[in-house]
Coordinates of C-alpha atoms and ligand atoms in Angstrom, one line a residue:
X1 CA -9.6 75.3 -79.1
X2 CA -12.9 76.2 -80.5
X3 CA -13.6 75.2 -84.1
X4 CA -14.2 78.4 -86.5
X5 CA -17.0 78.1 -88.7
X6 CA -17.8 79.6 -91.7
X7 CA -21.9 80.4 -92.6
X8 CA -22.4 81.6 -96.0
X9 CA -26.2 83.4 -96.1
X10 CA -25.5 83.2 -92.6
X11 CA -27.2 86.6 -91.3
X12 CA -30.8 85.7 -92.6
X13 CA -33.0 82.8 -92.7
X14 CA -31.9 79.4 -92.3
X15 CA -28.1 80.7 -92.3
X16 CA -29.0 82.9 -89.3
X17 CA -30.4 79.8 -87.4
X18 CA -27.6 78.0 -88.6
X19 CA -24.8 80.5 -87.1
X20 CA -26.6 81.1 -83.9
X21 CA -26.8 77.1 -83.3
X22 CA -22.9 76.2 -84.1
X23 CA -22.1 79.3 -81.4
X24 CA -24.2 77.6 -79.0
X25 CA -22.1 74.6 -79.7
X26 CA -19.1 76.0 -78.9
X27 CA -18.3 77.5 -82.4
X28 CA -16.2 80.6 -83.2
X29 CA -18.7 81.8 -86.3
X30 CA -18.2 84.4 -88.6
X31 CA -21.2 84.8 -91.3
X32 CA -21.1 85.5 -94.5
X33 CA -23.6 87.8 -96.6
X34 CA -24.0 89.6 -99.8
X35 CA -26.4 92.1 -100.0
X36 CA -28.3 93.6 -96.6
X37 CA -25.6 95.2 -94.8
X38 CA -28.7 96.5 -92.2
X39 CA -30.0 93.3 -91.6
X40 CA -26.3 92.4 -91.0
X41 CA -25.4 94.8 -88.6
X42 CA -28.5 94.2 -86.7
X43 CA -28.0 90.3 -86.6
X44 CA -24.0 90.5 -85.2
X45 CA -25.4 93.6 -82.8
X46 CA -28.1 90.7 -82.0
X47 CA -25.9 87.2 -82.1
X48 CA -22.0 89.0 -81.4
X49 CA -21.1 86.7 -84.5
X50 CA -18.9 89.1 -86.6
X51 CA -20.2 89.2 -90.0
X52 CA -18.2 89.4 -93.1
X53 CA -19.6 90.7 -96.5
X54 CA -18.2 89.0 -99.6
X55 CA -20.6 87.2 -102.7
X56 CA -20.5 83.8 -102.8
X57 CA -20.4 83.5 -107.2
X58 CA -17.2 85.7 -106.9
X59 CA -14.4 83.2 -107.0
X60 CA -11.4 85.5 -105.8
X61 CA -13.9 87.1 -103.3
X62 CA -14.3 84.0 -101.6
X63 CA -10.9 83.3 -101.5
X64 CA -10.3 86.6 -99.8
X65 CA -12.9 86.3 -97.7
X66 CA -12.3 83.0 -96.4
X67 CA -8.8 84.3 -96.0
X68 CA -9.7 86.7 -93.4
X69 CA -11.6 85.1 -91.5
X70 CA -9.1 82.7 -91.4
X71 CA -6.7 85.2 -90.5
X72 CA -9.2 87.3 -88.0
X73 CA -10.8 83.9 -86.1
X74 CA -8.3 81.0 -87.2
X75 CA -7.9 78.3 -89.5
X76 CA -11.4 77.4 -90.8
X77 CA -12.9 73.6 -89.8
X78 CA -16.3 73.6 -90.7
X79 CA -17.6 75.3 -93.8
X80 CA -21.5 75.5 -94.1
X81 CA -22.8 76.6 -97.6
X82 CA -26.2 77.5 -97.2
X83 CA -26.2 81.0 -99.3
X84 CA -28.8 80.8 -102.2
X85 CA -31.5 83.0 -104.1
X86 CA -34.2 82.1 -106.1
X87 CA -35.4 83.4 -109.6
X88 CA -38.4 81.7 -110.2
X89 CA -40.2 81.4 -113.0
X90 CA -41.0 79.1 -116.3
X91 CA -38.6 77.9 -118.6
X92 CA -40.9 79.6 -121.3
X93 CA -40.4 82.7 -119.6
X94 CA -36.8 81.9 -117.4
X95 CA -34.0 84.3 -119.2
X96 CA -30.4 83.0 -119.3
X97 CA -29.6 85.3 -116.8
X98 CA -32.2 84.2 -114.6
X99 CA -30.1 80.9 -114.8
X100 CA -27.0 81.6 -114.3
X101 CA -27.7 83.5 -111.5
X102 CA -29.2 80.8 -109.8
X103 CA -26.6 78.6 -110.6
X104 CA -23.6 80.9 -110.2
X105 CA -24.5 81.3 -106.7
X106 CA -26.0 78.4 -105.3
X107 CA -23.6 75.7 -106.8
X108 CA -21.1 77.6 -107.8
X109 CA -20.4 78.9 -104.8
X110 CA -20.4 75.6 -102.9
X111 CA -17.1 75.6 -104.9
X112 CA -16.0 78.6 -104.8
X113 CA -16.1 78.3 -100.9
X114 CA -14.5 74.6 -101.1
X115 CA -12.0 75.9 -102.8
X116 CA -10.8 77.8 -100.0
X117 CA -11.4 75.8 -97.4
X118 CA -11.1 72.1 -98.2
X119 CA -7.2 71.9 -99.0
X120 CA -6.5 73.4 -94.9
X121 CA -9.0 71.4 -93.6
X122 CA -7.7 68.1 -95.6
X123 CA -3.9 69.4 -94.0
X124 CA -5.4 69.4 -90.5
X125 CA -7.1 65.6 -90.8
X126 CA -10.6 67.6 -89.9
X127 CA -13.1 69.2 -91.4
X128 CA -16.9 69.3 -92.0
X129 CA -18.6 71.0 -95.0
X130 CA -22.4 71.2 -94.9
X131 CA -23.8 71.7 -98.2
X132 CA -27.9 73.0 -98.0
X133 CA -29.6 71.4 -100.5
X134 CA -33.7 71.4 -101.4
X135 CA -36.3 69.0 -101.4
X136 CA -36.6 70.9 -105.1
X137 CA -33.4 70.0 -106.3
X138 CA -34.4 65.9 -105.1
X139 CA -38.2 66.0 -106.5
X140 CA -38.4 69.0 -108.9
X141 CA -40.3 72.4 -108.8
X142 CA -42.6 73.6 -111.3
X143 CA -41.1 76.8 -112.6
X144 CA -38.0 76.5 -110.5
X145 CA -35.7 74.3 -113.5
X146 CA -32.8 77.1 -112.6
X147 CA -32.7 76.4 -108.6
X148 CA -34.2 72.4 -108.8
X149 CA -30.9 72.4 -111.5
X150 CA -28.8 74.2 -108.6
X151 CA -29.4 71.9 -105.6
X152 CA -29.5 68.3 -107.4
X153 CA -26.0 69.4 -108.5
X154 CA -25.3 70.0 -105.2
X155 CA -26.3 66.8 -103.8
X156 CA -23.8 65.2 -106.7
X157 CA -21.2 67.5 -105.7
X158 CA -21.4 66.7 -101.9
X159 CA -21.0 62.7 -102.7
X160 CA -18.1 63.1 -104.9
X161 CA -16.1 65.7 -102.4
X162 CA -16.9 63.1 -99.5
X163 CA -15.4 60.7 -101.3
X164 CA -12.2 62.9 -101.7
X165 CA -12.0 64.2 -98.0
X166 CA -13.0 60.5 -96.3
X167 CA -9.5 59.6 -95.9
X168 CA -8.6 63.0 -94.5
X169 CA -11.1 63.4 -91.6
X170 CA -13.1 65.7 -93.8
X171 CA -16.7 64.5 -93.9
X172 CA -19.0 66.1 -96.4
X173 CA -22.9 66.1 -96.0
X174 CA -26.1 67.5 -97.5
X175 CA -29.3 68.3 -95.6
X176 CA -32.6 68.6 -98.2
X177 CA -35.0 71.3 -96.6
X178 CA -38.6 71.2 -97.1
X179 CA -40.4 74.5 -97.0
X180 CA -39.1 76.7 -94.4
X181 CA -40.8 79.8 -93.1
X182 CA -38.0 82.4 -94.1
X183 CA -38.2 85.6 -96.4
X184 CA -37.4 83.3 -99.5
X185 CA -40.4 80.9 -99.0
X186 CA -42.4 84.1 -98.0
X187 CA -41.9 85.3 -101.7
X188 CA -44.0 82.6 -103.4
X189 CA -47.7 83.6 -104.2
X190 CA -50.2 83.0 -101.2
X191 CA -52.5 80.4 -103.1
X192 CA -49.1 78.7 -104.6
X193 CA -48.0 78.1 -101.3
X194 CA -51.1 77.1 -99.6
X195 CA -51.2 74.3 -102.0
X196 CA -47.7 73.4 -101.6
X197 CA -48.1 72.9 -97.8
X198 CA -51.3 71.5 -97.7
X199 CA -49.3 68.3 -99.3
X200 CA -46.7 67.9 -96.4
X201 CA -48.0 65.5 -94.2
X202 CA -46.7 67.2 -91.4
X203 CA -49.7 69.9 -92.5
X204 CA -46.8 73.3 -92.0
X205 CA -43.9 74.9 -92.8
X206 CA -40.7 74.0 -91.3
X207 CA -38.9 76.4 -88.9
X208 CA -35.5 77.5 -89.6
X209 CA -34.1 75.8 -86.3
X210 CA -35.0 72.7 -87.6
X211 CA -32.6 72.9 -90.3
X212 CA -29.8 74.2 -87.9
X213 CA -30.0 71.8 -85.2
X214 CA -29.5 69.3 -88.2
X215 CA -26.3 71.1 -88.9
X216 CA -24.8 71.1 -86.0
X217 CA -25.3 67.3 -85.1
X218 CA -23.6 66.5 -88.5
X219 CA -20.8 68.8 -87.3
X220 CA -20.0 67.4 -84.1
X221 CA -17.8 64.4 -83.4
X222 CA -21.1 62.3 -83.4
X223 CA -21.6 62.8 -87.0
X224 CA -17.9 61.5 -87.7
X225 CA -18.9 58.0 -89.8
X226 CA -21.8 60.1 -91.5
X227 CA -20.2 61.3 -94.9
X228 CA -21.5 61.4 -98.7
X229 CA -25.1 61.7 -97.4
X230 CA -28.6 63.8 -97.4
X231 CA -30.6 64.3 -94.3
X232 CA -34.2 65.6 -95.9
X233 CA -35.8 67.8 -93.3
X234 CA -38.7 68.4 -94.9
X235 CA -42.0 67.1 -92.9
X236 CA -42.3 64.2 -94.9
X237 CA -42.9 66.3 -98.6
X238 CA -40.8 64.1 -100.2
X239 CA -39.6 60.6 -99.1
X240 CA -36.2 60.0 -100.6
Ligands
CAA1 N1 -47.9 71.9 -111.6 C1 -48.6 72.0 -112.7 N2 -49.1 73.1 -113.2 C2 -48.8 74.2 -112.5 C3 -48.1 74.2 -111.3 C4 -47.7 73.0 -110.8 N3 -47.0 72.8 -109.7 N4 -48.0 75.5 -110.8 C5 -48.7 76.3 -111.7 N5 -49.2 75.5 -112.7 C6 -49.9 76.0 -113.8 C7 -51.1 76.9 -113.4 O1 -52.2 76.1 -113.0 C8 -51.3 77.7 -114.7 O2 -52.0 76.9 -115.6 P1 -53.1 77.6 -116.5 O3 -52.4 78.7 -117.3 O4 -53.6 76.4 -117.4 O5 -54.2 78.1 -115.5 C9 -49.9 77.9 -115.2 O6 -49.1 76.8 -114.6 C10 -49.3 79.2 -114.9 O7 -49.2 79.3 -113.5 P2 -49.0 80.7 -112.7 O8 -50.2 81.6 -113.0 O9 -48.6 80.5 -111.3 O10 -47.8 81.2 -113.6 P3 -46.8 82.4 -113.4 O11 -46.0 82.6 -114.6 O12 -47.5 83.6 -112.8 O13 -45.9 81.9 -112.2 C11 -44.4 80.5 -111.0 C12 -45.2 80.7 -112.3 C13 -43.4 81.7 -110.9 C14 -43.6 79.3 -111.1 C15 -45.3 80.5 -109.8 O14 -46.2 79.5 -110.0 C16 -44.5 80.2 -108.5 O15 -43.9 81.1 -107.9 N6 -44.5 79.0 -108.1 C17 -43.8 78.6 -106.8 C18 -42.4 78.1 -107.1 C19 -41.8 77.6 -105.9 O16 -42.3 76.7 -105.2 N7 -40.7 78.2 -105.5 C20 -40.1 77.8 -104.3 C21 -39.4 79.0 -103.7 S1 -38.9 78.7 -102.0 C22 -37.6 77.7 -102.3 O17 -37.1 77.4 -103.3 C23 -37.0 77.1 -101.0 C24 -36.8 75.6 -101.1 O18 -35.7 75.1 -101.2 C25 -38.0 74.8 -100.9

């Protein structure tokens, strides 16, 4: 039986990369989104991966939504939460809704989505949850204290719900991206980001594939002894 996989973000960016690379491992996908329902429709009528339209900071949502895909496509094995905004800016000039935003989405919905998943997959003795981190929540980002907040908590969260699944089958893993050339990374100022990559040593911005191939290795049988850790994919920006 094919494993069903669950994408959250998983129609743009690195999600989309991430989706297309567990189908072409053998994955039934279904991908989550929020906002774009064009950009949606035109990545299933690109990929055939249904997609399924439920935001990730909406606790009951998720349930639902993880419910029916469940119910569509199967029980749900592997669980990749890469959905995540940015709302950069200051802490001078940062808002509290700024904040929460940030955090309500990109760690609370590593929960949220946990929540629905884990207790099935912990049932079955498999699962794999793939939590996307940031090289900005291990090193810091100026003006970024809402999102570097965000992903160090979700590095913390992944080591203390491998620790919970180990015994079950369920392994839980982080990958750290550098800067990837997606819409989000497209939305920092020019001269910001010119100065940003000219200190990877690599000398350019990843490619979403490179994220996604990471993915999929940690969700194979291969990756079964790798639990509780981060794999950085970030051309060497930060060594960690
Ligand atoms: N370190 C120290 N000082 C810095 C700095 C840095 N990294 N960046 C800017 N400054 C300084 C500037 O030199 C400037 O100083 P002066 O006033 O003395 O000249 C001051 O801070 C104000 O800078 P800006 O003009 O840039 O301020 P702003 O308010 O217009 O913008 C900002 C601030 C929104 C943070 C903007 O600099 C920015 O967008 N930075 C990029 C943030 C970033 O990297 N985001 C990543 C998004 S992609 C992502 O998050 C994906 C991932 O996981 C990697």
């Amino acid at each position: 039986m094919a494993k069903v996989a669950i994408v959250t973000g998983g129609t743009r960016g690195i999600g989309e990369a991430i989706s297309v690379a567990l189908k072409e491992h053998g994955m039934t996908v279904a991908a989550n989104y929020c906002g774009n329902d064009d950009r949606a429709r035109d990545f299933t009528e690109r990929t055939g991966i249904p997609a399924y339209k439920w935001d990730v900071a909406d606790f009951d949502g998720c349930q639902e939504g993880a419910a029916k895909v469940a119910a569509d496509l199967g029980p749900v094995d592997v669980l990749v939460n890469n959905a995540g905004i940015t709302r950069d800016g200051v802490l001078m000039k940062m808002d509290y809704k700024a904040w929460k935003e940030v955090i309500d989405t990109n760690l609370g919905g590593c929960f949220n989505m946990a929540k629905a998943v884990f207790p099935g997959m912990r049932d079955r003795g498999w699962g794999r949850i793939i939590n996307i981190g940031s090289v900005n929540g291990q090193a810091g980002q100026y003006g970024q204290v809402n999102y570097a907040a965000a992903k160090s908590g979700i590095h913390g969260f992944t080591k203390a719900l491998a620790q919970e699944g180990a015994k079950f089958g369920v392994t839980v893993n982080a990958i750290a991206p550098g800067y990837i050339d997606t819409d989000m990374v497209a939305a920092v100022p020019a001269d910001v980001l010119a100065k940003i990559v000219a200190r990877v040593p690599v000398g350019r911005l990843g490619q979403a594939h490179e994220i996604a191939r990471g993915v999929a290795f940690l969700c194979s049988e291969d990756g079964s002894f790798i639990t509780g850790s981060t794999l950085s994919i970030n051309g060497g920006q930060h060594m960690y």
